[in-house]
CSV table of C-alpha atoms and ligand atoms in Angstrom, one decimal:
chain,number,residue,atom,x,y,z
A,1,UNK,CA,89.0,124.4,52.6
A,2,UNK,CA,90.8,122.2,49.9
A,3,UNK,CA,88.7,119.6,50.8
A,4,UNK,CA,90.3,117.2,47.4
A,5,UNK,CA,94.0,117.7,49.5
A,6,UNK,CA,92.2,116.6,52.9
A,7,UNK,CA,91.3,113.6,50.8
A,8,UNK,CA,94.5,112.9,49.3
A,9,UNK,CA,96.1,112.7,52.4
A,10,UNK,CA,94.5,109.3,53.1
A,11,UNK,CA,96.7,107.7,51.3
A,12,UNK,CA,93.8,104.2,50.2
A,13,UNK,CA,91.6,107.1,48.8
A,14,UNK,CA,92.7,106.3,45.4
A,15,UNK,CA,91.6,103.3,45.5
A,16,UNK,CA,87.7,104.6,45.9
A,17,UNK,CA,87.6,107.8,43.7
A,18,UNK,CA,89.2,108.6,40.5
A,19,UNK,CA,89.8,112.6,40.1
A,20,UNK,CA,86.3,113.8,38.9
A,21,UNK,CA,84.8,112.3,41.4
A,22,UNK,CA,87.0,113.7,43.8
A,23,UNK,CA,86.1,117.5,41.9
A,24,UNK,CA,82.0,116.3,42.2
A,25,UNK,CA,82.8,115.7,46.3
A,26,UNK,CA,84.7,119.3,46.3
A,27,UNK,CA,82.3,120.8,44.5
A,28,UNK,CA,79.3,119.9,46.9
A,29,UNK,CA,81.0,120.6,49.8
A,30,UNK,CA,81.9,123.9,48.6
A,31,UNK,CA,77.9,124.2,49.3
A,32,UNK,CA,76.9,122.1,51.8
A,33,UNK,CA,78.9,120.8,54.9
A,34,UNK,CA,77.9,117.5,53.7
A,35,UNK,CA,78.3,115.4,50.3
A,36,UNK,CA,77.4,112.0,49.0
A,37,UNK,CA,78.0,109.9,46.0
A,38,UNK,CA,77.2,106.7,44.3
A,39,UNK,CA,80.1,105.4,41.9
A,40,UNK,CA,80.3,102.3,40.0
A,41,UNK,CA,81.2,100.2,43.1
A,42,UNK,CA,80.7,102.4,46.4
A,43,UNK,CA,78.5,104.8,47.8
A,44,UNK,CA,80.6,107.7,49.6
A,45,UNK,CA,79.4,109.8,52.9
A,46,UNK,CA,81.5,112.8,53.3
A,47,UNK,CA,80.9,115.4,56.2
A,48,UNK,CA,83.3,118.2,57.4
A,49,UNK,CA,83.8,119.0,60.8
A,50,UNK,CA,82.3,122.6,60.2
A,51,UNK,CA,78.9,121.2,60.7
A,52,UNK,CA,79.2,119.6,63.5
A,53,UNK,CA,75.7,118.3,63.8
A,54,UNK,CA,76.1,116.2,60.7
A,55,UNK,CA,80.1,115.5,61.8
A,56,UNK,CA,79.2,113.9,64.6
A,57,UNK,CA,76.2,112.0,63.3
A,58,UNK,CA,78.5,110.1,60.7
A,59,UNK,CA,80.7,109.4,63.6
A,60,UNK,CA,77.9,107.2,64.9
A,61,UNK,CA,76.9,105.8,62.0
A,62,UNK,CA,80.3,104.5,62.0
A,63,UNK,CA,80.5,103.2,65.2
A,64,UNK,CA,77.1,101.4,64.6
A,65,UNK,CA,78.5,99.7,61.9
A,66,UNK,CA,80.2,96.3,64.7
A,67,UNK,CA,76.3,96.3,66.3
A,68,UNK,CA,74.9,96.4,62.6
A,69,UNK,CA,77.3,93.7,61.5
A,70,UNK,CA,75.8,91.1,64.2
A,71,UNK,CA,72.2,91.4,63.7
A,72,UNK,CA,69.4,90.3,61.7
A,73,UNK,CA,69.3,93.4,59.7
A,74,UNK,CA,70.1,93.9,56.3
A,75,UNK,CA,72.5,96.7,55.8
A,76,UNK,CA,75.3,97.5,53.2
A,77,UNK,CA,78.8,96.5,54.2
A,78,UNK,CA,81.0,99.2,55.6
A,79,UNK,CA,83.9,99.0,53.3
A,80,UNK,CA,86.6,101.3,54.8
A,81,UNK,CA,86.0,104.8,56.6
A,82,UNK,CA,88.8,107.6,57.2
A,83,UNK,CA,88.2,110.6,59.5
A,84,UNK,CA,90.6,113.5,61.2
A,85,UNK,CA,90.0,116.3,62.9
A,86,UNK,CA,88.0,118.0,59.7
A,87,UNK,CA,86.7,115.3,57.9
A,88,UNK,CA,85.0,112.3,58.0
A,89,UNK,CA,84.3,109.7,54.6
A,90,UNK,CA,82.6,106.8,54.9
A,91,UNK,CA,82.8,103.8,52.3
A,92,UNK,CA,79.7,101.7,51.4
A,93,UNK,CA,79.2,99.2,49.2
A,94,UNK,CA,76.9,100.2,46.7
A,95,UNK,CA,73.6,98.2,46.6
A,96,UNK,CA,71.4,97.7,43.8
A,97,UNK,CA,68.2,98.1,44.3
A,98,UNK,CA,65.6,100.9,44.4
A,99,UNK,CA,64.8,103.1,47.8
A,100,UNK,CA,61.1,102.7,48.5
A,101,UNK,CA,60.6,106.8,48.7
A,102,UNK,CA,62.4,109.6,45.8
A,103,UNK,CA,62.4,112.1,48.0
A,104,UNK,CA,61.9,112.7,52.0
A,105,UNK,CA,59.1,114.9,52.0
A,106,UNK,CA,57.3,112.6,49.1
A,107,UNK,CA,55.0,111.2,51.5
A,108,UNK,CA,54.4,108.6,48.7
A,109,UNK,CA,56.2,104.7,48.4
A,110,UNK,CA,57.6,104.5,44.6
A,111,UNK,CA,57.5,100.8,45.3
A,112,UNK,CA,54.5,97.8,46.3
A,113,UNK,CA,55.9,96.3,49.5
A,114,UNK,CA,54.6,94.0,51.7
A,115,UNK,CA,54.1,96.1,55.2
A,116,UNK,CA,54.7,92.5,57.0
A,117,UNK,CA,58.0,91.6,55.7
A,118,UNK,CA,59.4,95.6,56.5
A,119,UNK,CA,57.2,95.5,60.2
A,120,UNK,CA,59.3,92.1,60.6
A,121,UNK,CA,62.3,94.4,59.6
A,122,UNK,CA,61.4,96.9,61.8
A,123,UNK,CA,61.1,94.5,65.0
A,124,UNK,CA,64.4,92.7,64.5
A,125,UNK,CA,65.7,96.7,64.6
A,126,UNK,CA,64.1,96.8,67.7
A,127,UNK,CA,65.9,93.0,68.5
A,128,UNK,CA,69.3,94.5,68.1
A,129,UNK,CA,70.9,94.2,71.6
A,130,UNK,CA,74.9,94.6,71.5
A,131,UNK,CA,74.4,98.5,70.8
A,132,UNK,CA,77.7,100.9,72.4
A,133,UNK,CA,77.7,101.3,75.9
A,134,UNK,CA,77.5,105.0,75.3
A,135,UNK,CA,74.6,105.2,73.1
A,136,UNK,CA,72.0,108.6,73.0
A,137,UNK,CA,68.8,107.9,74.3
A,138,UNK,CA,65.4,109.5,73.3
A,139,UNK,CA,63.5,110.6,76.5
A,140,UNK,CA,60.0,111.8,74.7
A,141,UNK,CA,59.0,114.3,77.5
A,142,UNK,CA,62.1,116.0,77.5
A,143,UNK,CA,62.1,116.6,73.2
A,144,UNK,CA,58.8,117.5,73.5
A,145,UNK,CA,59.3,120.2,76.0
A,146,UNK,CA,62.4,121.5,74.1
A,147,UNK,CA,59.9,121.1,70.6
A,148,UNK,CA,56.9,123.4,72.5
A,149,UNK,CA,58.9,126.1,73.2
A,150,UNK,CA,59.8,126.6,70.0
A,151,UNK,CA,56.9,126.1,68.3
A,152,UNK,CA,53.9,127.2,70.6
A,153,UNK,CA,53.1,130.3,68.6
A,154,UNK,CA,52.3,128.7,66.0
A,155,UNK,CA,49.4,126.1,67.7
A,156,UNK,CA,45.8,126.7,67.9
A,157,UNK,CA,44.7,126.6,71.0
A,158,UNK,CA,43.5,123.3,71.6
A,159,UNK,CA,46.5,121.9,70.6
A,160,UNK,CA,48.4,124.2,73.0
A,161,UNK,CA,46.5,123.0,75.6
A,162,UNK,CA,46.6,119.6,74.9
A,163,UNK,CA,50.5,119.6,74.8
A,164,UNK,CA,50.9,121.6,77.5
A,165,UNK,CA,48.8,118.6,79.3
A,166,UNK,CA,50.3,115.7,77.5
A,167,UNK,CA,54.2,117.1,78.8
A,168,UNK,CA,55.2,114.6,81.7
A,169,UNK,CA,53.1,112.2,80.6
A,170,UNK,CA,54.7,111.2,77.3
A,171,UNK,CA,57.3,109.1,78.7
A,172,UNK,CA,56.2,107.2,81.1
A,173,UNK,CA,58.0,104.0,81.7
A,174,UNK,CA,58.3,103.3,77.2
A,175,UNK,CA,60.1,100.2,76.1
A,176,UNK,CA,63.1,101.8,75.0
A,177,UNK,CA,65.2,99.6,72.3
A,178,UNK,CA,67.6,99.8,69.5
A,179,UNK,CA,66.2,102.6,66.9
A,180,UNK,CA,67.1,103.9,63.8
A,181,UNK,CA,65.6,106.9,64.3
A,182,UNK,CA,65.1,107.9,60.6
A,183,UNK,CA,63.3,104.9,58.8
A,184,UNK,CA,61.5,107.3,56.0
A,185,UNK,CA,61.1,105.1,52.8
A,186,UNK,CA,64.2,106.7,50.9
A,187,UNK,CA,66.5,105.0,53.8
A,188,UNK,CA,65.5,101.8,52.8
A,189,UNK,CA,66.9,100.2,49.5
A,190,UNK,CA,64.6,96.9,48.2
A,191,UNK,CA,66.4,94.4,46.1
A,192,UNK,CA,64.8,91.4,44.7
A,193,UNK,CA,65.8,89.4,47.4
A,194,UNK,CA,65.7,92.1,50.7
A,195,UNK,CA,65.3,95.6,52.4
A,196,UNK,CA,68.5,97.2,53.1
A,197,UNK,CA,68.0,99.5,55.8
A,198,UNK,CA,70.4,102.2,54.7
A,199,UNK,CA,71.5,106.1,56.8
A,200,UNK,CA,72.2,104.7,60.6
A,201,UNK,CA,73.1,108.6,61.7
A,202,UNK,CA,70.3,108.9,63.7
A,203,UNK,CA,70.8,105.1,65.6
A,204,UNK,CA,69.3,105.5,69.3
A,205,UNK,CA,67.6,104.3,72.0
A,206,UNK,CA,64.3,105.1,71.6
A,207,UNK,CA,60.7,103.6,72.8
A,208,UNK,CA,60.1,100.6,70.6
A,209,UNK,CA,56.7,102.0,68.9
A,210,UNK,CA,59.1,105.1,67.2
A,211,UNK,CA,60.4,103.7,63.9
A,212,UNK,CA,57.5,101.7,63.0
A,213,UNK,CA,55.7,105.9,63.4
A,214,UNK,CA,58.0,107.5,61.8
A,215,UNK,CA,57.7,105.1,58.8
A,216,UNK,CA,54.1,105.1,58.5
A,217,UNK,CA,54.2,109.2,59.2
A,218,UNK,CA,56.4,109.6,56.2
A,219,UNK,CA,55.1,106.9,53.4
A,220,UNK,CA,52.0,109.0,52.7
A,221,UNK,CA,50.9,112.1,53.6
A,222,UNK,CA,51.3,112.5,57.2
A,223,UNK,CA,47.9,113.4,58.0
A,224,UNK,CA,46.5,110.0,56.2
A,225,UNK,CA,49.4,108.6,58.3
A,226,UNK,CA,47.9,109.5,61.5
A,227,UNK,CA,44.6,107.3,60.5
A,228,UNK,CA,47.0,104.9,59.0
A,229,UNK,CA,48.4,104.1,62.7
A,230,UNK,CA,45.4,102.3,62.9
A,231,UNK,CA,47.0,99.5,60.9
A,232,UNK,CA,49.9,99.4,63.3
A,233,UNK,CA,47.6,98.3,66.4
A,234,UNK,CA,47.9,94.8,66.0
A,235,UNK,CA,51.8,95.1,66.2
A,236,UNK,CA,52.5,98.0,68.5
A,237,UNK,CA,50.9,99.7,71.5
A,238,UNK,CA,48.3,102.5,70.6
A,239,UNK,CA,48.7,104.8,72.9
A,240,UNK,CA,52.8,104.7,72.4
A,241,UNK,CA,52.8,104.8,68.6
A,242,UNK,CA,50.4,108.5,69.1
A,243,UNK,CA,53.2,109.7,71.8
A,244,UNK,CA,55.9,108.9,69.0
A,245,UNK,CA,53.7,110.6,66.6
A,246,UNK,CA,53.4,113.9,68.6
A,247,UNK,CA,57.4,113.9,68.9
A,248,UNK,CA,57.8,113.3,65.2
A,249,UNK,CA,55.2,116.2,64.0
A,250,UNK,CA,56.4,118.6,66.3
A,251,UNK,CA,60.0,118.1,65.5
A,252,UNK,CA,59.1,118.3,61.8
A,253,UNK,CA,57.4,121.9,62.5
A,254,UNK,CA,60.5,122.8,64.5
A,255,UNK,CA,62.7,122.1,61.4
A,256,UNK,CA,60.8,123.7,58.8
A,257,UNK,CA,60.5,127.2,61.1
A,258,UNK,CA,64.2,126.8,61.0
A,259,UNK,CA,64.9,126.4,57.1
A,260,UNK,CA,65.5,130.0,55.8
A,261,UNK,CA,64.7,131.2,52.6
A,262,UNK,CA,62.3,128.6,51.6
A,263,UNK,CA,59.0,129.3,49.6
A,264,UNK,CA,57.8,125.6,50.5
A,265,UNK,CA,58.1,126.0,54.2
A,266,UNK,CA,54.5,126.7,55.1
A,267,UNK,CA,53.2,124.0,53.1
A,268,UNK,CA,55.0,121.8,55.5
A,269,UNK,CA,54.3,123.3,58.8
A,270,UNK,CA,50.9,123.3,58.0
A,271,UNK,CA,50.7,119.9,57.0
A,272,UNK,CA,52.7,118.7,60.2
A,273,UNK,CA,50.5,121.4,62.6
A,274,UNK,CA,47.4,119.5,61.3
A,275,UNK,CA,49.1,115.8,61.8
A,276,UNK,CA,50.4,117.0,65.6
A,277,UNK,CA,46.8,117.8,66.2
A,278,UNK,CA,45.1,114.7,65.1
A,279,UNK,CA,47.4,112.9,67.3
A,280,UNK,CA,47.4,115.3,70.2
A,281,UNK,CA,43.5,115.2,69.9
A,282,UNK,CA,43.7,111.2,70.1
A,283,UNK,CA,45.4,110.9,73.4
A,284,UNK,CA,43.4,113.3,74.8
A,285,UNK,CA,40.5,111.2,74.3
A,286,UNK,CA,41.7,108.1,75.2
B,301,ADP,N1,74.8,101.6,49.9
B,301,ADP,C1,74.1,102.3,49.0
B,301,ADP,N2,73.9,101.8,47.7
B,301,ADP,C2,73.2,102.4,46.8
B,301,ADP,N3,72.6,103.6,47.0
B,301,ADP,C3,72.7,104.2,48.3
B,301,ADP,C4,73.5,103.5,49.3
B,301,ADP,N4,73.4,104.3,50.4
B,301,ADP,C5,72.7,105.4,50.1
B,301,ADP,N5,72.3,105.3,48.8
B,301,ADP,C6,71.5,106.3,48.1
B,301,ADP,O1,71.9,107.6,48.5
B,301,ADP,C7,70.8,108.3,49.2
B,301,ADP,C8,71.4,109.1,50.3
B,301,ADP,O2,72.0,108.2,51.2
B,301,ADP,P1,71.8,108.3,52.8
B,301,ADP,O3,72.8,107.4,53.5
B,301,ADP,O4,70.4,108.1,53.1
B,301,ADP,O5,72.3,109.8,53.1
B,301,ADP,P2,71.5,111.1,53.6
B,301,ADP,O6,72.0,111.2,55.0
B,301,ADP,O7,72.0,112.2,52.7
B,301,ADP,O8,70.0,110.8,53.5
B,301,ADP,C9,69.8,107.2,49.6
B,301,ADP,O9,68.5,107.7,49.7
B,301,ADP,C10,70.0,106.2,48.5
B,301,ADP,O10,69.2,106.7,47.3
B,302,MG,MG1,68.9,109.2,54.0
């Protein structure tokens, strides 16, 4: 694909990216069906139609961006966004600031935060009301079933067990609200005056403990995350913030049995087998 032609055709392109930039976008989607870039101004999402997973997850961040624009939230501004039927560039402006994680599987914050100001961020998230009509929704039972199958050989069994008990009763009757669905500390920017939540791709319905998980899963190692749910009880429901963790470690072991060709693999499934079974074992006994 000439992906710099593709670009050209938008005629305000220009306006954005100069010609080696344009070459850096090609060049990364010559590898990946994805590409991103920070220039002087803007910070530029790219995805191409040919992995439609990621296609359609810019999509909604782009539709978010009207529900994102009304709320308490701190986000970057949405500058200008083309798309056709093989591409799809989203324009940010650039914010600067540092993101509280380097790297996703990091487990570590780069940054001293105070965990009240981002929980506050996290519940005004969970505030945000005038989402699409059409919006996904999270039904925890229903990923977890689709997670088990997949990853079942690979659990002890007490951890089977305990899953295969736990199914049905994950969901029952959660307080689903706004999510981002992907709050790990390198998709939020801090600035000396705020946390911009940044990567919306993953925006859903989902029960209101999920984020507040997910974050705590992911800013240290996961298995010290599972004790450090503790700290989350005065803010959020127990029992719900374990359910959320289940769903999180299992997906995480379902993504990493997926990912070819990596010598680092194991290290993470074992790490996320261990952190599903704390939390599994927690339910179980309560
Ligand atoms: N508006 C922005 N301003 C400055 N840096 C940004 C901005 N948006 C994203 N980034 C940087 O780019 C990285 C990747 O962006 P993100 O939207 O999270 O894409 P991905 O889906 O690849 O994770 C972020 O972790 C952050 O370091
Ligand atoms: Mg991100």
């Amino acid at each position: 694909m000439n992906f710099p032609k593709i670009l050209r055709d938008h005629s305000n392109i220009n306006i954005y990216l100069d010609e080696k930039e344009l070459v850096n976008l090609n060049s990364q989607l010559t590898l990946k069906q994805r590409a991103t870039l920070i220039t002087e101004k803007h910070f530029i999402k790219v995805g191409i139609s040919t992995g439609r997973e990621f296609f359609n997850s810019l999509f909604n961040e782009m539709n978010i961006d009207k529900t994102l624009k009304c709320s308490m939230v701190t986000t970057p501004k949405l500058l200008d966004f083309f798309h056709n039927e093989e591409c799809i560039i989203l324009i940010f402006e650039k914010i600067e600031g540092i993101t509280l994680g380097s790297h996703r599987n990091d487990f570590t914050l780069q940054l001293d935060i105070a965990f009240n100001e981002l929980f506050n961020v996290i519940k005004n998230i969970a505030e945000i009301k005038n989402y699409p009509k059409n919006i996904d929704v999270l039904n925890r039972d229903m990923k977890a079933a689709n997670y088990f199958e997949k990853i079942y050989k690979r659990l002890d069994m007490e951890t089977r067990g305990a899953l295969e008990c736990l199914i049905g009763k994950l969901h029952q009757n959660p307080y689903l609200v706004f999510s981002h669905g992907d709050l790990i500390p390198t998709n939020i920017i801090k600035t000396k005056r705020s946390y911009y939540i940044i990567d919306w791709e993953w925006a859903s319905l989902r029960p209101s403990t999920y984020d507040a998980a997910l974050f705590i899963l992911f800013s240290s190692c996961p298995l010290d995350g599972v004790r450090k749910i503790e700290k989350l009880f005065r803010y959020w429901d127990p029992m719900e913030l374990y359910r959320d963790a289940i769903i999180i470690s299992a997906r995480e072991i379902k993504n990493w049995l997926d990912v070819k060709d990596s010598t680092i693999k194991e290290k993470y499934i074992k790490i996320w087998l261990k952190t599903l079974k704390k939390a599994t074992r927690w339910l179980m006994s309560h």
